[in-house]
Coordinates of C-alpha atoms in Angstrom, one line a residue:
M13 CA -13.7 -18.0 19.6
T14 CA -15.4 -18.2 15.9
E15 CA -17.9 -15.8 15.8
Q16 CA -21.2 -17.4 15.7
P17 CA -23.3 -15.3 12.6
S18 CA -26.8 -14.1 13.8
R19 CA -29.1 -14.7 10.6
L20 CA -28.5 -17.7 8.5
T21 CA -25.9 -16.7 5.3
P22 CA -25.8 -17.9 2.0
D23 CA -22.3 -19.7 2.2
L24 CA -23.5 -21.6 5.5
R25 CA -26.8 -22.5 3.9
D26 CA -25.1 -24.0 0.9
K27 CA -22.7 -25.5 3.0
A28 CA -24.4 -27.6 4.6
F29 CA -26.7 -28.7 1.7
R30 CA -23.5 -30.0 0.5
W31 CA -22.8 -31.9 3.4
I32 CA -26.7 -33.6 3.2
A33 CA -26.2 -34.5 0.1
D34 CA -22.8 -36.2 0.5
D35 CA -24.3 -37.9 3.9
P36 CA -25.1 -41.7 3.0
D37 CA -26.9 -42.3 6.5
P38 CA -30.7 -40.7 6.4
A39 CA -31.1 -40.4 10.0
T40 CA -28.4 -38.0 10.4
R41 CA -29.5 -35.8 6.9
T42 CA -33.0 -35.6 8.0
E43 CA -31.3 -34.3 11.6
L44 CA -29.3 -31.7 9.4
Q45 CA -32.3 -30.7 7.1
T46 CA -34.7 -30.0 10.3
V47 CA -31.7 -27.6 11.4
V48 CA -31.5 -25.9 8.4
A49 CA -35.2 -25.8 8.3
R50 CA -35.5 -23.8 11.5
A51 CA -32.3 -21.5 10.7
M52 CA -34.2 -20.7 7.3
G53 CA -37.3 -19.5 9.1
G54 CA -35.2 -16.9 11.3
D55 CA -34.8 -19.3 14.4
G56 CA -31.4 -17.1 15.6
N57 CA -30.5 -20.1 18.3
A58 CA -31.0 -22.9 15.0
V59 CA -28.1 -20.5 13.3
T60 CA -25.8 -20.7 15.6
E61 CA -26.4 -24.5 16.2
L62 CA -25.9 -25.0 12.4
A63 CA -22.8 -22.7 12.5
D64 CA -21.1 -24.9 15.4
R65 CA -22.3 -28.2 13.4
M66 CA -20.4 -26.9 10.4
A67 CA -17.5 -25.1 11.8
G68 CA -15.0 -27.3 10.6
P69 CA -14.0 -31.3 10.4
L70 CA -13.3 -32.9 13.6
T71 CA -9.4 -33.0 13.6
F72 CA -7.5 -36.0 13.9
G73 CA -5.1 -36.1 16.5
T74 CA -3.0 -38.3 18.0
A75 CA -6.1 -40.2 20.0
G76 CA -8.3 -40.3 16.6
L77 CA -11.7 -38.5 16.7
R78 CA -13.7 -37.0 19.3
G79 CA -17.0 -34.9 19.5
P80 CA -20.5 -34.9 19.9
V81 CA -22.9 -37.8 18.0
R82 CA -24.7 -35.6 16.1
A83 CA -25.4 -34.7 11.9
G84 CA -22.5 -32.2 10.4
Q85 CA -18.9 -31.9 9.6
N86 CA -18.4 -31.3 13.3
G87 CA -19.4 -34.2 15.0
M88 CA -19.2 -37.7 15.2
N89 CA -21.5 -39.7 12.8
T90 CA -21.5 -42.2 9.8
A91 CA -20.5 -39.9 6.9
V92 CA -17.3 -38.2 9.2
V93 CA -16.2 -42.3 10.3
V94 CA -16.6 -43.1 6.4
R95 CA -14.4 -40.3 5.8
T96 CA -11.9 -41.1 8.8
T97 CA -11.8 -45.0 7.5
A98 CA -11.1 -44.0 3.6
G99 CA -8.3 -41.6 4.9
V100 CA -6.6 -44.2 7.3
S101 CA -7.0 -47.0 4.2
A102 CA -4.8 -44.6 1.8
W103 CA -2.2 -43.9 4.7
L104 CA -1.9 -47.7 5.6
T105 CA -1.5 -48.3 1.5
A106 CA 0.7 -45.7 1.5
S107 CA 2.7 -47.0 3.9
G108 CA 3.2 -50.4 2.4
H109 CA 0.2 -52.4 4.4
A110 CA -2.2 -52.9 2.0
G111 CA -4.1 -55.9 2.5
G112 CA -3.0 -56.2 5.7
T113 CA -5.3 -57.4 8.7
V114 CA -7.5 -54.5 10.4
V115 CA -8.7 -55.4 13.7
V116 CA -12.1 -53.1 14.7
G117 CA -13.6 -53.0 17.9
R118 CA -16.0 -50.7 20.0
D119 CA -17.5 -50.0 23.6
A120 CA -21.7 -49.5 24.0
R121 CA -21.9 -45.8 23.6
H122 CA -24.7 -44.0 21.0
G123 CA -23.7 -45.0 17.7
S124 CA -20.5 -47.2 18.3
E125 CA -22.3 -50.7 17.0
S126 CA -23.1 -48.5 13.3
F127 CA -19.8 -46.5 13.3
A128 CA -17.6 -49.9 13.9
A129 CA -19.8 -51.4 10.9
A130 CA -18.9 -48.5 8.4
T131 CA -15.2 -48.5 9.3
A132 CA -15.1 -52.3 8.7
E133 CA -17.0 -51.9 5.6
V134 CA -14.8 -49.0 4.3
L135 CA -11.8 -51.1 5.0
S136 CA -13.2 -54.4 3.2
A137 CA -14.2 -52.2 0.1
A138 CA -10.4 -51.1 0.1
G139 CA -9.3 -54.5 0.5
F140 CA -7.9 -54.9 3.7
A141 CA -8.8 -58.2 5.7
V142 CA -11.0 -56.9 8.5
S143 CA -11.7 -58.7 12.1
V144 CA -14.2 -57.1 14.4
L145 CA -14.1 -57.8 17.9
P146 CA -17.3 -60.0 19.1
R147 CA -19.2 -57.3 21.1
P148 CA -18.7 -54.5 23.0
L149 CA -15.5 -55.0 24.7
P150 CA -12.7 -53.0 26.6
T151 CA -10.2 -51.0 24.6
P152 CA -7.1 -52.9 26.2
V153 CA -8.5 -56.0 24.3
L154 CA -8.1 -54.1 20.9
A155 CA -4.8 -53.2 21.8
F156 CA -4.0 -56.6 22.5
A157 CA -5.7 -58.0 19.7
V158 CA -3.5 -55.7 17.5
R159 CA -0.6 -57.7 18.3
H160 CA -2.0 -61.1 18.6
L161 CA -3.3 -61.3 15.6
G162 CA -0.5 -59.7 13.3
A163 CA -2.7 -56.9 12.2
V164 CA -1.4 -53.7 10.3
A165 CA -3.4 -51.1 12.6
G166 CA -6.4 -51.4 15.2
I167 CA -9.3 -49.3 15.4
Q168 CA -11.5 -48.9 18.6
I169 CA -14.9 -46.8 18.5
T170 CA -14.7 -45.0 21.9
A171 CA -15.0 -42.0 23.6
S172 CA -13.6 -43.7 26.9
H173 CA -14.8 -41.1 29.7
N174 CA -16.3 -38.5 27.9
P175 CA -20.0 -37.6 28.4
P176 CA -22.8 -39.3 27.2
A177 CA -23.4 -37.7 24.3
D178 CA -20.0 -38.2 22.7
N179 CA -17.9 -40.6 20.6
G180 CA -14.7 -41.1 19.2
Y181 CA -12.3 -43.2 16.8
K182 CA -9.5 -44.5 18.4
L183 CA -6.6 -45.6 15.7
Y184 CA -3.4 -48.2 17.0
D185 CA -0.8 -48.7 14.6
G186 CA 0.8 -52.5 13.7
T187 CA 3.2 -52.3 17.2
G188 CA -0.3 -52.1 19.0
T189 CA 0.4 -48.4 19.9
Q190 CA -1.1 -45.1 19.2
I191 CA -0.1 -43.2 16.8
V192 CA 2.4 -40.2 16.8
P193 CA 3.2 -37.7 14.7
P194 CA 4.1 -37.2 12.0
A195 CA 1.2 -39.9 11.7
D196 CA -1.7 -38.0 12.5
G197 CA -1.2 -35.1 10.0
E198 CA -0.7 -37.6 7.1
I199 CA -4.1 -39.3 8.0
E200 CA -5.4 -35.6 8.7
A201 CA -4.5 -34.9 5.1
A202 CA -5.4 -38.1 3.6
I203 CA -8.8 -37.3 5.3
A204 CA -9.6 -34.4 3.6
A205 CA -8.0 -35.8 0.3
A206 CA -10.9 -38.6 0.5
P207 CA -14.0 -38.4 -1.6
A208 CA -17.8 -37.6 0.0
A209 CA -18.9 -39.9 2.2
V210 CA -21.5 -40.8 -0.3
S211 CA -18.8 -42.0 -2.9
V212 CA -16.8 -43.8 -0.6
P213 CA -16.7 -47.5 -1.3
R214 CA -18.4 -49.9 1.3
A215 CA -18.4 -53.6 1.1
A216 CA -19.3 -56.9 3.1
G217 CA -17.0 -59.6 3.9
T218 CA -15.2 -58.9 6.9
A219 CA -14.9 -61.6 9.9
T220 CA -16.3 -61.4 13.3
L221 CA -13.8 -62.8 15.7
D222 CA -15.0 -65.5 18.5
D223 CA -14.2 -65.2 22.1
E224 CA -10.7 -66.8 21.5
V225 CA -9.1 -63.4 21.1
V226 CA -10.8 -62.6 24.8
D227 CA -9.7 -65.6 26.0
A228 CA -5.9 -65.1 25.2
Y229 CA -6.3 -61.5 26.6
L230 CA -7.2 -62.7 29.8
A231 CA -5.0 -65.9 30.0
R232 CA -2.6 -63.7 29.7
V233 CA -4.0 -60.9 32.4
A234 CA -4.1 -63.7 35.1
L235 CA -0.5 -64.3 35.1
L236 CA 0.4 -61.1 36.5
P237 CA 0.2 -61.8 40.1
W238 CA 3.5 -63.3 41.6
N239 CA 2.2 -63.7 45.1
T240 CA 0.4 -66.3 46.5
S241 CA -2.4 -64.4 48.9
R242 CA -6.0 -64.2 47.7
T243 CA -8.1 -63.7 50.9
L244 CA -9.0 -60.4 49.4
R245 CA -12.6 -58.6 49.1
V246 CA -13.0 -56.5 46.2
V247 CA -15.9 -54.3 44.8
A248 CA -15.9 -52.6 41.4
T249 CA -17.8 -50.5 39.4
A250 CA -17.6 -50.5 35.6
L251 CA -19.5 -47.1 35.3
H252 CA -22.2 -48.3 32.9
G253 CA -19.2 -49.1 30.9
V254 CA -17.8 -51.9 28.8
G255 CA -15.4 -53.6 31.9
A256 CA -17.7 -55.5 34.3
E257 CA -17.5 -58.8 32.8
L258 CA -13.7 -59.2 31.6
L259 CA -12.8 -57.4 35.3
D260 CA -14.7 -59.8 36.9
R261 CA -13.7 -62.9 34.9
A262 CA -10.1 -61.5 35.3
L263 CA -9.9 -61.3 39.0
R264 CA -11.7 -64.7 39.5
D265 CA -9.1 -66.5 36.7
A266 CA -6.2 -64.7 38.9
G267 CA -8.1 -66.4 42.1
F268 CA -9.7 -63.3 43.6
T269 CA -13.4 -65.0 44.1
D270 CA -14.7 -62.3 46.7
V271 CA -15.5 -60.1 44.3
H272 CA -18.9 -57.8 44.3
L273 CA -19.5 -55.5 41.5
V274 CA -22.2 -52.3 41.8
P275 CA -25.0 -54.1 40.4
E276 CA -27.0 -50.9 38.8
Q277 CA -23.2 -49.9 37.2
A278 CA -22.5 -53.2 35.8
D279 CA -24.3 -53.3 32.7
P280 CA -23.2 -51.4 30.3
D281 CA -25.9 -47.8 29.6
P282 CA -24.8 -45.3 27.1
D283 CA -26.5 -42.8 29.0
F284 CA -24.7 -43.2 32.3
P285 CA -27.8 -42.8 34.4
T286 CA -26.4 -42.4 37.7
V287 CA -23.4 -40.5 37.6
S288 CA -23.1 -36.8 36.2
F289 CA -19.7 -37.3 33.9
P290 CA -18.5 -40.9 33.5
N291 CA -14.8 -40.6 35.0
P292 CA -13.6 -42.0 38.0
E293 CA -11.8 -38.5 39.0
E294 CA -15.0 -36.6 39.1
P295 CA -16.7 -36.0 42.3
G296 CA -20.0 -38.1 42.8
A297 CA -18.7 -40.8 40.3
T298 CA -17.6 -43.3 43.2
D299 CA -20.0 -42.7 45.6
R300 CA -22.2 -45.9 44.7
L301 CA -19.1 -48.1 45.1
L302 CA -17.5 -46.6 48.4
A303 CA -20.6 -47.0 49.8
L304 CA -20.6 -50.6 48.7
A305 CA -17.4 -51.1 50.1
A306 CA -18.3 -49.6 53.4
E307 CA -21.5 -51.8 53.6
T308 CA -19.8 -55.3 52.2
D309 CA -16.6 -54.4 54.9
A310 CA -14.4 -54.9 51.5
D311 CA -10.5 -54.5 51.5
L312 CA -10.0 -52.8 48.0
A313 CA -12.3 -50.5 45.9
I314 CA -12.2 -50.6 41.9
A315 CA -13.4 -48.3 39.7
L316 CA -12.5 -48.4 35.5
D317 CA -13.7 -45.8 33.3
P318 CA -16.3 -46.6 30.2
D319 CA -13.6 -48.6 28.2
A320 CA -12.0 -50.0 30.9
D321 CA -8.6 -48.5 30.1
R322 CA -8.2 -46.6 32.9
C323 CA -8.3 -47.7 36.9
A324 CA -8.9 -46.1 40.2
L325 CA -8.5 -47.3 43.4
G326 CA -10.2 -46.9 46.8
A327 CA -9.2 -48.4 50.1
R328 CA -10.0 -47.7 53.8
G329 CA -8.1 -44.8 55.4
P330 CA -6.5 -44.7 58.7
D331 CA -9.2 -42.7 59.6
G332 CA -12.0 -45.6 59.1
A333 CA -13.4 -43.8 56.3
W334 CA -13.1 -45.0 52.7
R335 CA -11.4 -43.1 49.9
M336 CA -10.4 -42.8 46.5
L337 CA -6.8 -42.7 46.3
R338 CA -5.3 -40.3 43.6
G339 CA -3.5 -41.0 40.4
D340 CA 0.1 -40.2 41.7
E341 CA -0.5 -42.5 45.1
T342 CA -1.6 -45.5 42.9
G343 CA 1.0 -45.4 39.7
V344 CA 3.5 -45.1 42.4
L345 CA 1.8 -48.3 44.8
L346 CA 2.0 -50.2 41.7
G347 CA 5.5 -48.6 40.4
E348 CA 7.1 -49.8 43.6
Y349 CA 5.2 -53.4 43.2
V350 CA 6.3 -54.1 39.7
L351 CA 10.3 -53.4 40.2
S352 CA 9.7 -55.7 43.5
T353 CA 8.3 -58.2 41.4
S354 CA 10.0 -57.9 38.0
D355 CA 12.7 -60.4 36.7
I356 CA 13.3 -58.5 33.5
A357 CA 16.9 -57.1 33.9
D358 CA 17.7 -53.4 33.2
P359 CA 13.8 -52.6 33.8
L360 CA 12.8 -48.9 32.6
V361 CA 9.8 -47.1 34.0
A362 CA 8.3 -44.4 32.7
T363 CA 6.0 -41.5 33.5
T364 CA 4.8 -38.2 32.4
I365 CA 5.9 -34.4 32.9
V366 CA 3.1 -33.7 34.8
S367 CA 2.9 -37.0 37.1
S368 CA 4.6 -37.4 40.9
S369 CA 8.4 -37.5 40.4
M370 CA 8.2 -40.4 43.1
L371 CA 9.0 -42.8 40.7
S372 CA 11.9 -41.4 39.8
A373 CA 13.2 -42.3 43.2
I374 CA 11.5 -45.4 43.5
A375 CA 13.4 -46.3 40.2
R376 CA 16.7 -45.2 41.5
A377 CA 16.1 -47.4 44.9
H378 CA 15.4 -50.4 42.4
G379 CA 18.7 -49.7 40.2
A380 CA 16.2 -49.5 37.2
R381 CA 16.0 -46.9 34.4
Y382 CA 13.6 -43.9 34.2
A383 CA 11.9 -42.0 31.6
E384 CA 9.5 -38.7 31.5
T385 CA 7.4 -38.5 28.6
L386 CA 5.0 -35.6 27.4
T387 CA 1.5 -36.4 28.3
G388 CA -0.4 -39.5 27.1
F389 CA 0.5 -43.1 26.2
K390 CA 1.2 -43.0 23.2
W391 CA 4.8 -41.1 24.1
L392 CA 4.8 -43.5 27.2
A393 CA 4.7 -46.6 25.5
R394 CA 7.5 -45.5 23.5
A395 CA 9.8 -44.4 26.7
G396 CA 12.6 -47.2 25.6
T397 CA 13.3 -50.3 25.5
G398 CA 12.6 -53.0 28.9
L399 CA 9.8 -50.9 29.6
V400 CA 8.4 -53.0 32.0
Y401 CA 5.5 -50.3 33.5
A402 CA 4.2 -46.6 32.9
Y403 CA 1.4 -45.0 34.5
E404 CA -0.1 -40.8 34.1
E405 CA -1.7 -39.2 36.9
A406 CA -5.2 -39.6 35.4
L407 CA -5.5 -43.1 36.4
G408 CA -3.9 -44.3 33.4
V409 CA -1.2 -47.4 34.3
C410 CA 0.0 -50.1 32.1
V411 CA 1.5 -53.3 34.2
N412 CA 1.7 -55.1 31.2
P413 CA 3.6 -53.3 28.4
E414 CA 4.8 -57.0 27.1
F415 CA 1.6 -57.8 25.6
V416 CA -0.9 -54.4 25.6
R417 CA 1.2 -51.3 24.7
D418 CA -1.0 -48.9 26.4
K419 CA -2.9 -48.3 29.2
D420 CA -5.0 -51.2 31.0
G421 CA -7.5 -50.8 33.7
I422 CA -8.5 -54.6 33.9
A423 CA -4.5 -55.5 34.5
A424 CA -3.9 -53.0 36.7
A425 CA -7.2 -53.8 38.8
V426 CA -5.6 -57.6 38.9
S427 CA -1.9 -56.4 40.1
A428 CA -3.7 -54.2 42.0
A429 CA -5.6 -56.8 43.9
D430 CA -2.4 -58.7 44.1
L431 CA -0.8 -56.2 46.0
A432 CA -4.2 -55.3 48.3
A433 CA -3.9 -59.2 49.3
T434 CA -0.3 -59.3 50.1
T435 CA -0.7 -56.3 52.1
K436 CA -3.8 -57.2 53.9
A437 CA -1.7 -60.7 54.4
A438 CA 0.6 -58.8 56.7
G439 CA -1.6 -56.8 58.5
R440 CA -1.1 -53.6 56.7
T441 CA -2.9 -51.5 54.4
L442 CA -2.0 -49.7 51.3
F443 CA -1.8 -46.3 53.1
D444 CA 0.9 -48.1 55.0
L445 CA 2.4 -48.6 52.1
L446 CA 2.7 -45.2 51.2
D447 CA 3.7 -44.0 54.4
D448 CA 6.9 -46.1 54.0
L449 CA 7.7 -44.8 50.2
A450 CA 7.0 -41.4 52.0
V451 CA 9.7 -41.9 54.8
R452 CA 12.2 -43.5 52.0
H453 CA 12.0 -41.3 49.2
G454 CA 10.2 -37.8 51.1
V455 CA 6.6 -36.6 50.9
H456 CA 5.1 -35.8 47.6
L457 CA 1.8 -34.0 47.2
T458 CA 0.2 -33.5 44.0
D459 CA -2.6 -31.0 42.7
Q460 CA -4.1 -29.6 39.5
V461 CA -5.7 -26.5 38.8
S462 CA -7.8 -25.9 35.6
L463 CA -9.1 -22.8 34.2
R464 CA -11.3 -22.8 31.5
I465 CA -10.9 -20.9 28.5
T466 CA -13.0 -20.8 25.4
D467 CA -11.5 -18.7 23.7
L468 CA -8.4 -20.4 22.2
R469 CA -6.7 -17.2 21.6
A470 CA -7.1 -15.9 25.1
R471 CA -5.4 -19.0 26.0
A472 CA -2.9 -18.5 23.8
E473 CA -2.4 -15.3 24.9
L474 CA -2.2 -16.4 28.6
M475 CA 0.3 -19.2 27.6
A476 CA 2.5 -16.2 25.8
R477 CA 2.4 -13.8 29.2
L478 CA 3.4 -16.5 31.4
R479 CA 6.4 -17.5 29.1
T480 CA 7.2 -13.8 28.9
A481 CA 7.0 -12.8 32.2
P482 CA 7.2 -15.9 34.4
P483 CA 6.8 -15.5 38.2
A484 CA 10.2 -15.4 40.3
T485 CA 8.9 -17.1 43.3
L486 CA 6.2 -19.6 44.3
A487 CA 5.1 -20.4 47.2
G488 CA 8.2 -19.0 49.1
A489 CA 10.7 -21.1 46.7
E490 CA 12.5 -19.0 43.8
V491 CA 11.7 -20.4 40.8
S492 CA 13.3 -21.0 37.0
A493 CA 11.1 -21.2 34.2
E494 CA 11.5 -24.4 31.6
D495 CA 9.7 -23.8 28.1
L496 CA 9.6 -26.9 26.2
L497 CA 8.1 -25.4 22.9
P498 CA 8.9 -26.6 20.4
D499 CA 8.2 -30.1 21.2
A500 CA 5.1 -29.5 23.3
D501 CA 3.2 -26.2 24.5
V502 CA 4.7 -26.7 28.1
L503 CA 5.9 -24.2 30.9
R504 CA 7.7 -26.1 33.5
L505 CA 8.2 -24.1 37.0
R506 CA 11.0 -25.3 39.2
G507 CA 12.1 -24.2 42.5
E508 CA 13.3 -26.1 46.1
G509 CA 10.7 -28.5 46.8
V510 CA 8.1 -27.0 44.1
R511 CA 7.4 -27.5 40.8
V512 CA 4.7 -26.7 38.3
V513 CA 3.6 -27.5 34.6
I514 CA 0.9 -25.5 32.7
R515 CA 0.1 -26.3 29.6
P516 CA -3.4 -26.1 27.3
S517 CA -5.7 -29.7 27.3
G518 CA -5.7 -31.1 24.1
T519 CA -9.1 -32.4 24.6
E520 CA -11.1 -29.5 26.4
P521 CA -11.0 -25.5 26.4
K522 CA -9.0 -25.6 29.6
L523 CA -5.3 -24.6 30.9
K524 CA -4.6 -27.0 32.9
V525 CA -2.1 -26.5 35.8
Y526 CA 0.2 -29.5 37.7
L527 CA 1.1 -28.5 40.9
E528 CA 4.0 -31.0 43.2
V529 CA 5.6 -30.1 46.4
T530 CA 7.9 -32.4 47.8
A531 CA 9.6 -32.7 51.3
P532 CA 12.2 -35.2 52.7
V533 CA 11.4 -37.3 55.7
P534 CA 13.9 -37.4 58.1
S535 CA 12.3 -40.5 60.3
A536 CA 9.1 -42.1 60.0
A537 CA 8.1 -40.4 63.2
E538 CA 8.4 -36.7 61.8
L539 CA 6.1 -38.1 58.7
A540 CA 2.6 -36.5 60.0
E541 CA 4.3 -33.0 60.7
I542 CA 6.0 -32.9 57.5
R543 CA 3.0 -34.1 55.6
R544 CA 1.4 -31.2 57.0
Q545 CA 3.3 -29.2 56.1
A546 CA 3.5 -29.7 52.5
G547 CA -0.1 -30.1 52.6
D548 CA 0.5 -26.3 53.9
R549 CA 2.6 -25.5 51.3
L550 CA 0.4 -26.9 48.5
A551 CA -2.5 -25.0 49.5
A552 CA 0.1 -21.4 49.1
L553 CA 1.5 -23.1 46.0
R554 CA -2.5 -23.5 44.1
A555 CA -3.0 -19.9 45.6
D556 CA 0.2 -18.2 44.1
V557 CA -1.0 -19.9 40.8
E558 CA -4.5 -19.1 40.9
R559 CA -3.3 -15.7 41.3
L560 CA -1.2 -15.8 38.5
L561 CA -3.5 -17.3 35.8
T562 CA -6.3 -14.7 36.8
A563 CA -3.6 -11.6 37.2

């Protein structure tokens, strides 16, 4: 952790003044001037705040930029967006794409409209043909548009499911896929070499697209369902994001007309007033959705994250109570669905090293190829030829890699509705299908432990300690350690029926640990008892891991 100064130093003051002088946005110039004035007046809190704002530029990683909307180099603001886009433009030109088409889209967060406009203006001045999506739209539409329009790149202004104060900048290459190394490092170097934001040329001349690209996307999504049953009552929420309109249209275009949106969460609102954290995985985020499901006697509940690239499913359990499915439960259900309906020869399915291992068993049963990648769809989308399906445990699902090479919550929702309707017509439930998979492939239970560590040096030291002295046993099983360095900062521990994957988070000050317990199921009659035993073992594994992290 960087030690914060207790008083304003000349270096920090001068660094802030230089940033103010180079900032083309009068609003953020004034914002930072106010913080500097407070710091110069002896306000210690202002000194700490200023040091944080000027602590260094946001890192351009493989997901682009993400940070709080505020003035200063360590925030999302027009100056940062302008210099970032100047770097992206230079990288595209050096890569042989000068003058090509770049698609620019945005969500409805604070600052998104102005950041998208600045991005388009810098690209236009650099000689690119810029096509701007017509309004705030889901990220999957941007990923689709890159390939649909033959663009050389796409840029989406979004912070996905981050807190309301954040925004971000996400870059896709000409394949409609998120960038991977070494491109991120090359772009970061180009950003560092860019001139001050006030000196970066900007020009009008961008073209705002009409709804043709949206209609084309929805037309492809409507073709995803393979079955004919359409008797299904769906409740859904967009969590104040940009997905409600297109989700409703996509479901109706596919023939699912009994759709009910959570009304107070349907319209975009950058303050996300009804949730403390706009992520379907967070406790409480789907309370209104599940209440509406119970009230309307629904068959399926769907929650999108704010930019609609993630999809969570909810269903009524055997006890009559509604609950959300875990990401791995949704992932294996849709994996089985896609492999059962796909007509592609020699198909490939993929998931990440931290997701449930059940997908590998499902793939073997269907004679399909299986791949595991590092976390993130930037890797999953590149898993190999013949990819028909990919998912990650954090609610990212791709059922349509043929036309969207990224996670797509809307397409996943339509496919889930097809599966749920067909299952309902057979007098069964999604939980029955999960039981079928468990009997066929064994119980696979997953969980996660997150340890918040704000001191990055302490986090690195903990990883080093675990590598040097990994545990010999976990949950009663002897385990062996596999270090994924240098490819990834990941340590994997495996033993009979247990798996633990440890990695630092790339977006939060946390160490994340992913747990899995597996057990064979000899017969359906034994499933409940084996699942109970596996649950007990998962609890023991979690306790062992928590002791390991805090020892």
